[in-house]
Tab-separated table of C-alpha atoms in Angstrom:
chain	number	residue	atom	x	y	z
A	1	UNK	CA	0.160	0.164	0.118
A	2	UNK	CA	0.758	3.531	-0.249
A	3	UNK	CA	3.604	5.015	1.995
A	4	UNK	CA	4.633	8.138	3.243
A	5	UNK	CA	8.031	8.406	4.945
A	6	UNK	CA	8.637	11.231	7.515
A	7	UNK	CA	11.714	12.170	8.992
A	8	UNK	CA	12.744	13.047	11.561
A	9	UNK	CA	10.540	11.248	14.053
A	10	UNK	CA	11.685	13.446	16.680
A	11	UNK	CA	13.779	16.445	17.336
A	12	UNK	CA	15.048	18.653	19.993
A	13	UNK	CA	16.143	22.160	19.274
A	14	UNK	CA	17.112	25.513	20.711
A	15	UNK	CA	14.838	28.457	20.476
A	16	UNK	CA	15.816	30.354	17.628
A	17	UNK	CA	17.267	27.900	15.452
A	18	UNK	CA	15.026	26.128	12.265
A	19	UNK	CA	14.035	22.554	11.753
A	20	UNK	CA	13.247	20.847	8.430
A	21	UNK	CA	10.508	17.961	8.344
A	22	UNK	CA	10.659	15.969	5.360
A	23	UNK	CA	7.925	13.737	3.941
A	24	UNK	CA	8.629	11.153	0.922
A	25	UNK	CA	5.926	9.427	-0.428
A	26	UNK	CA	7.400	5.918	-1.440
A	27	UNK	CA	5.284	4.434	-3.738
A	28	UNK	CA	2.803	6.741	-4.931
A	29	UNK	CA	3.110	10.485	-6.587
A	30	UNK	CA	1.232	12.996	-3.863
A	31	UNK	CA	0.062	15.495	-5.948
A	32	UNK	CA	-1.176	17.086	-2.828
A	33	UNK	CA	0.468	17.267	0.796
A	34	UNK	CA	-1.672	18.345	4.192
A	35	UNK	CA	0.434	19.496	7.089
A	36	UNK	CA	-1.387	19.030	10.575
A	37	UNK	CA	0.261	19.711	14.084
A	38	UNK	CA	-1.343	17.991	17.487
A	39	UNK	CA	-0.656	19.637	20.758
A	40	UNK	CA	-0.749	17.522	23.906
A	41	UNK	CA	-4.398	15.908	24.232
A	42	UNK	CA	-5.705	17.888	21.271
A	43	UNK	CA	-6.822	16.425	17.780
A	44	UNK	CA	-5.234	17.290	14.807
A	45	UNK	CA	-5.518	20.777	13.224
A	46	UNK	CA	-4.994	21.184	9.584
A	47	UNK	CA	-1.835	24.123	9.244
A	48	UNK	CA	-1.600	24.039	5.693
A	49	UNK	CA	-2.309	22.301	2.095
A	50	UNK	CA	0.312	22.444	-0.848
A	51	UNK	CA	-0.047	21.265	-4.150
A	52	UNK	CA	2.924	20.001	-5.934
A	53	UNK	CA	4.766	23.189	-8.062
A	54	UNK	CA	2.395	25.760	-6.501
A	55	UNK	CA	2.453	27.541	-3.306
A	56	UNK	CA	0.969	26.328	-0.042
A	57	UNK	CA	-2.733	27.455	1.175
A	58	UNK	CA	-2.311	28.335	4.802
A	59	UNK	CA	-4.944	28.022	7.209
A	60	UNK	CA	-6.320	31.286	9.503
A	61	UNK	CA	-3.908	31.614	12.398
A	62	UNK	CA	-0.721	29.869	10.763
A	63	UNK	CA	2.223	32.165	10.041
A	64	UNK	CA	3.284	31.593	6.703
A	65	UNK	CA	6.637	33.225	7.072
A	66	UNK	CA	7.203	31.054	9.973
A	67	UNK	CA	6.154	27.255	8.561
A	68	UNK	CA	7.867	27.398	5.186
A	69	UNK	CA	6.304	24.765	3.033
A	70	UNK	CA	7.889	23.348	0.069
A	71	UNK	CA	6.433	20.961	-2.392
A	72	UNK	CA	8.810	20.859	-5.304
A	73	UNK	CA	8.205	17.376	-6.390
A	74	UNK	CA	5.450	14.668	-6.514
A	75	UNK	CA	7.130	12.410	-4.208
A	76	UNK	CA	8.653	15.107	-1.235
A	77	UNK	CA	7.146	18.075	0.849
A	78	UNK	CA	9.077	19.688	3.377
A	79	UNK	CA	7.902	21.923	6.561
A	80	UNK	CA	10.368	24.124	7.596
A	81	UNK	CA	9.941	25.701	10.892
A	82	UNK	CA	11.716	28.864	11.373
A	83	UNK	CA	13.099	30.532	14.560
A	84	UNK	CA	11.399	28.199	16.651
A	85	UNK	CA	10.128	28.738	20.014
A	86	UNK	CA	8.979	26.759	22.701
A	87	UNK	CA	5.246	27.402	21.861
A	88	UNK	CA	5.985	25.662	18.582
A	89	UNK	CA	6.299	22.346	20.495
A	90	UNK	CA	4.331	19.878	18.897
A	91	UNK	CA	3.412	16.802	16.907
A	92	UNK	CA	3.873	17.652	13.464
A	93	UNK	CA	2.183	15.106	10.736
A	94	UNK	CA	1.947	15.063	7.098
A	95	UNK	CA	-0.516	13.328	4.925
A	96	UNK	CA	-0.589	12.692	1.344
A	97	UNK	CA	-2.799	12.162	-1.759
A	98	UNK	CA	-3.154	11.522	-4.895
A	99	UNK	CA	-5.997	12.718	-7.505
A	100	UNK	CA	-8.665	10.625	-8.036
A	101	UNK	CA	-8.080	8.270	-5.109
A	102	UNK	CA	-9.822	8.106	-2.069
A	103	UNK	CA	-7.063	7.546	0.826
A	104	UNK	CA	-5.151	9.699	2.600
A	105	UNK	CA	-1.818	8.144	3.735
A	106	UNK	CA	-0.137	9.830	6.744
A	107	UNK	CA	3.611	9.815	7.655
A	108	UNK	CA	4.315	8.677	11.103
A	109	UNK	CA	5.016	12.286	12.209
A	110	UNK	CA	7.648	14.470	13.827
A	111	UNK	CA	7.822	15.185	17.701
A	112	UNK	CA	9.614	18.604	17.786
A	113	UNK	CA	10.497	19.875	21.123
A	114	UNK	CA	12.210	23.714	21.585
A	115	UNK	CA	14.088	24.365	24.434
S	1	UNK	CA	-17.028	24.062	6.897
S	2	UNK	CA	-16.962	20.227	7.595
S	3	UNK	CA	-16.748	19.682	11.289
S	4	UNK	CA	-16.490	16.436	13.478
S	5	UNK	CA	-17.644	15.484	16.588
S	6	UNK	CA	-16.586	12.548	18.735
S	7	UNK	CA	-18.413	11.300	21.572
S	8	UNK	CA	-17.362	9.917	24.293
S	9	UNK	CA	-14.310	11.847	25.052
S	10	UNK	CA	-13.310	8.738	27.122
S	11	UNK	CA	-14.427	5.156	27.400
S	12	UNK	CA	-13.089	2.501	30.045
S	13	UNK	CA	-14.483	-0.987	29.531
S	14	UNK	CA	-13.793	-4.425	30.598
S	15	UNK	CA	-11.935	-6.745	28.680
S	16	UNK	CA	-14.205	-8.842	26.345
S	17	UNK	CA	-16.890	-6.136	25.879
S	18	UNK	CA	-18.613	-4.793	22.715
S	19	UNK	CA	-18.436	-1.006	22.357
S	20	UNK	CA	-19.543	1.501	20.255
S	21	UNK	CA	-17.611	4.681	19.269
S	22	UNK	CA	-19.832	7.290	17.871
S	23	UNK	CA	-18.789	10.037	15.311
S	24	UNK	CA	-20.932	13.166	13.582
S	25	UNK	CA	-19.960	15.730	10.888
S	26	UNK	CA	-21.758	18.599	9.689
S	27	UNK	CA	-21.415	18.636	5.825
S	28	UNK	CA	-23.870	15.563	4.852
S	29	UNK	CA	-22.000	15.786	1.616
S	30	UNK	CA	-19.281	13.827	2.568
S	31	UNK	CA	-16.577	12.203	0.166
S	32	UNK	CA	-15.210	9.835	2.581
S	33	UNK	CA	-14.666	9.193	6.362
S	34	UNK	CA	-11.844	7.457	7.796
S	35	UNK	CA	-11.446	6.192	11.388
S	36	UNK	CA	-7.795	6.175	12.630
S	37	UNK	CA	-6.115	4.584	15.697
S	38	UNK	CA	-3.417	6.505	17.911
S	39	UNK	CA	-1.423	5.362	20.571
S	40	UNK	CA	0.446	7.463	22.672
S	41	UNK	CA	3.313	9.534	21.418
S	42	UNK	CA	2.895	7.802	18.112
S	43	UNK	CA	1.246	8.373	14.590
S	44	UNK	CA	-2.070	7.368	12.963
S	45	UNK	CA	-2.784	3.904	11.817
S	46	UNK	CA	-5.859	3.787	9.323
S	47	UNK	CA	-8.340	0.993	10.609
S	48	UNK	CA	-11.342	1.824	8.042
S	49	UNK	CA	-11.938	3.937	5.028
S	50	UNK	CA	-15.617	4.549	3.986
S	51	UNK	CA	-16.309	5.991	0.623
S	52	UNK	CA	-19.546	8.099	-0.034
S	53	UNK	CA	-21.157	5.267	-1.758
S	54	UNK	CA	-20.769	3.033	0.773
S	55	UNK	CA	-22.702	2.366	4.016
S	56	UNK	CA	-20.187	0.354	5.962
S	57	UNK	CA	-16.800	-1.452	5.842
S	58	UNK	CA	-15.419	-4.340	8.311
S	59	UNK	CA	-11.845	-5.516	9.035
S	60	UNK	CA	-11.531	-8.027	11.853
S	61	UNK	CA	-13.238	-7.297	15.048
S	62	UNK	CA	-14.013	-3.770	13.803
S	63	UNK	CA	-17.053	-2.551	11.843
S	64	UNK	CA	-17.596	1.386	10.725
S	65	UNK	CA	-20.848	2.323	9.255
S	66	UNK	CA	-21.579	5.614	7.559
S	67	UNK	CA	-25.062	7.011	7.691
S	68	UNK	CA	-24.800	10.593	5.378
S	69	UNK	CA	-28.483	11.586	6.062
S	70	UNK	CA	-27.930	12.010	9.681
S	71	UNK	CA	-24.456	13.031	9.810
S	72	UNK	CA	-23.046	10.155	11.863
S	73	UNK	CA	-20.836	7.427	11.546
S	74	UNK	CA	-20.083	4.647	14.425
S	75	UNK	CA	-17.182	2.360	14.872
S	76	UNK	CA	-18.021	-1.121	16.401
S	77	UNK	CA	-15.441	-3.033	18.426
S	78	UNK	CA	-16.281	-6.685	18.959
S	79	UNK	CA	-14.743	-8.453	22.048
S	80	UNK	CA	-12.510	-5.513	23.376
S	81	UNK	CA	-8.984	-6.749	24.219
S	82	UNK	CA	-6.496	-4.624	26.242
S	83	UNK	CA	-4.673	-4.149	23.351
S	84	UNK	CA	-7.197	-2.343	21.904
S	85	UNK	CA	-6.527	0.714	24.277
S	86	UNK	CA	-5.735	3.598	22.344
S	87	UNK	CA	-7.210	7.040	20.983
S	88	UNK	CA	-9.676	6.399	18.053
S	89	UNK	CA	-10.032	9.305	15.931
S	90	UNK	CA	-12.713	9.933	13.415
S	91	UNK	CA	-11.910	12.208	10.030
S	92	UNK	CA	-14.214	13.197	6.917
S	93	UNK	CA	-13.970	15.095	4.102
S	94	UNK	CA	-16.112	16.939	1.895
S	95	UNK	CA	-14.527	16.357	-1.647
S	96	UNK	CA	-11.637	14.547	-3.481
S	97	UNK	CA	-9.331	17.729	-2.897
S	98	UNK	CA	-9.990	18.699	0.860
S	99	UNK	CA	-8.261	17.587	3.500
S	100	UNK	CA	-9.699	15.309	6.564
S	101	UNK	CA	-10.906	17.257	9.328
S	102	UNK	CA	-10.473	15.443	12.714
S	103	UNK	CA	-12.820	15.088	15.558
S	104	UNK	CA	-11.006	15.239	18.980
S	105	UNK	CA	-10.940	11.540	19.211
S	106	UNK	CA	-12.408	9.025	22.096
S	107	UNK	CA	-9.957	7.797	24.508
S	108	UNK	CA	-10.511	3.706	25.139
S	109	UNK	CA	-9.279	1.846	28.058
S	110	UNK	CA	-9.646	-1.678	27.846
S	111	UNK	CA	-9.060	-3.075	31.632
S	112	UNK	CA	-8.077	-6.910	31.590
């Protein structure tokens, strides 16, 4: 079945630094990639939607200059958290899908801790 | 805009009991509905996917139903086991190009 490989699975960084999270679709072409975050004991909230070759669309309240999303190819999408702060500590997870299919394939998630 | 609600927020049952988790959604023009399992500190495991044209899906001890007219889905777990303890998430999309919208989940504890 379809697989999305997400790396790293966890990362600890210092406040003010940037962190890049990668999601690769291994056996399908992800025409669309969705990025979610999940704070402790809360559900997954959509951050942004990216289509291959286009600029990402961000949800209200998500800073596009802080959370940089690149979807330059059908198999790779990245999320860069710039100038991270402790309040950015969260679980980030990507979800890829292919046009014309019903399923959404999720990565395994990245737990970011900013100290 | 699609909104998803899950009841109850938490549930504790003895091992062997059959149980039902409930999910409701606001937009009946649903494209698909998906149930996931999430273990503490982990990612998502897809359990069942119901397309808009389907009424139910089954996998092992799990059965999920979809009633678009009432805006509801249920996840039935038969003969629950301690290994079923996890948070169960319901998610729905309104079209083929829109993301899944998640409920807040039901935290299930199965007591041995």
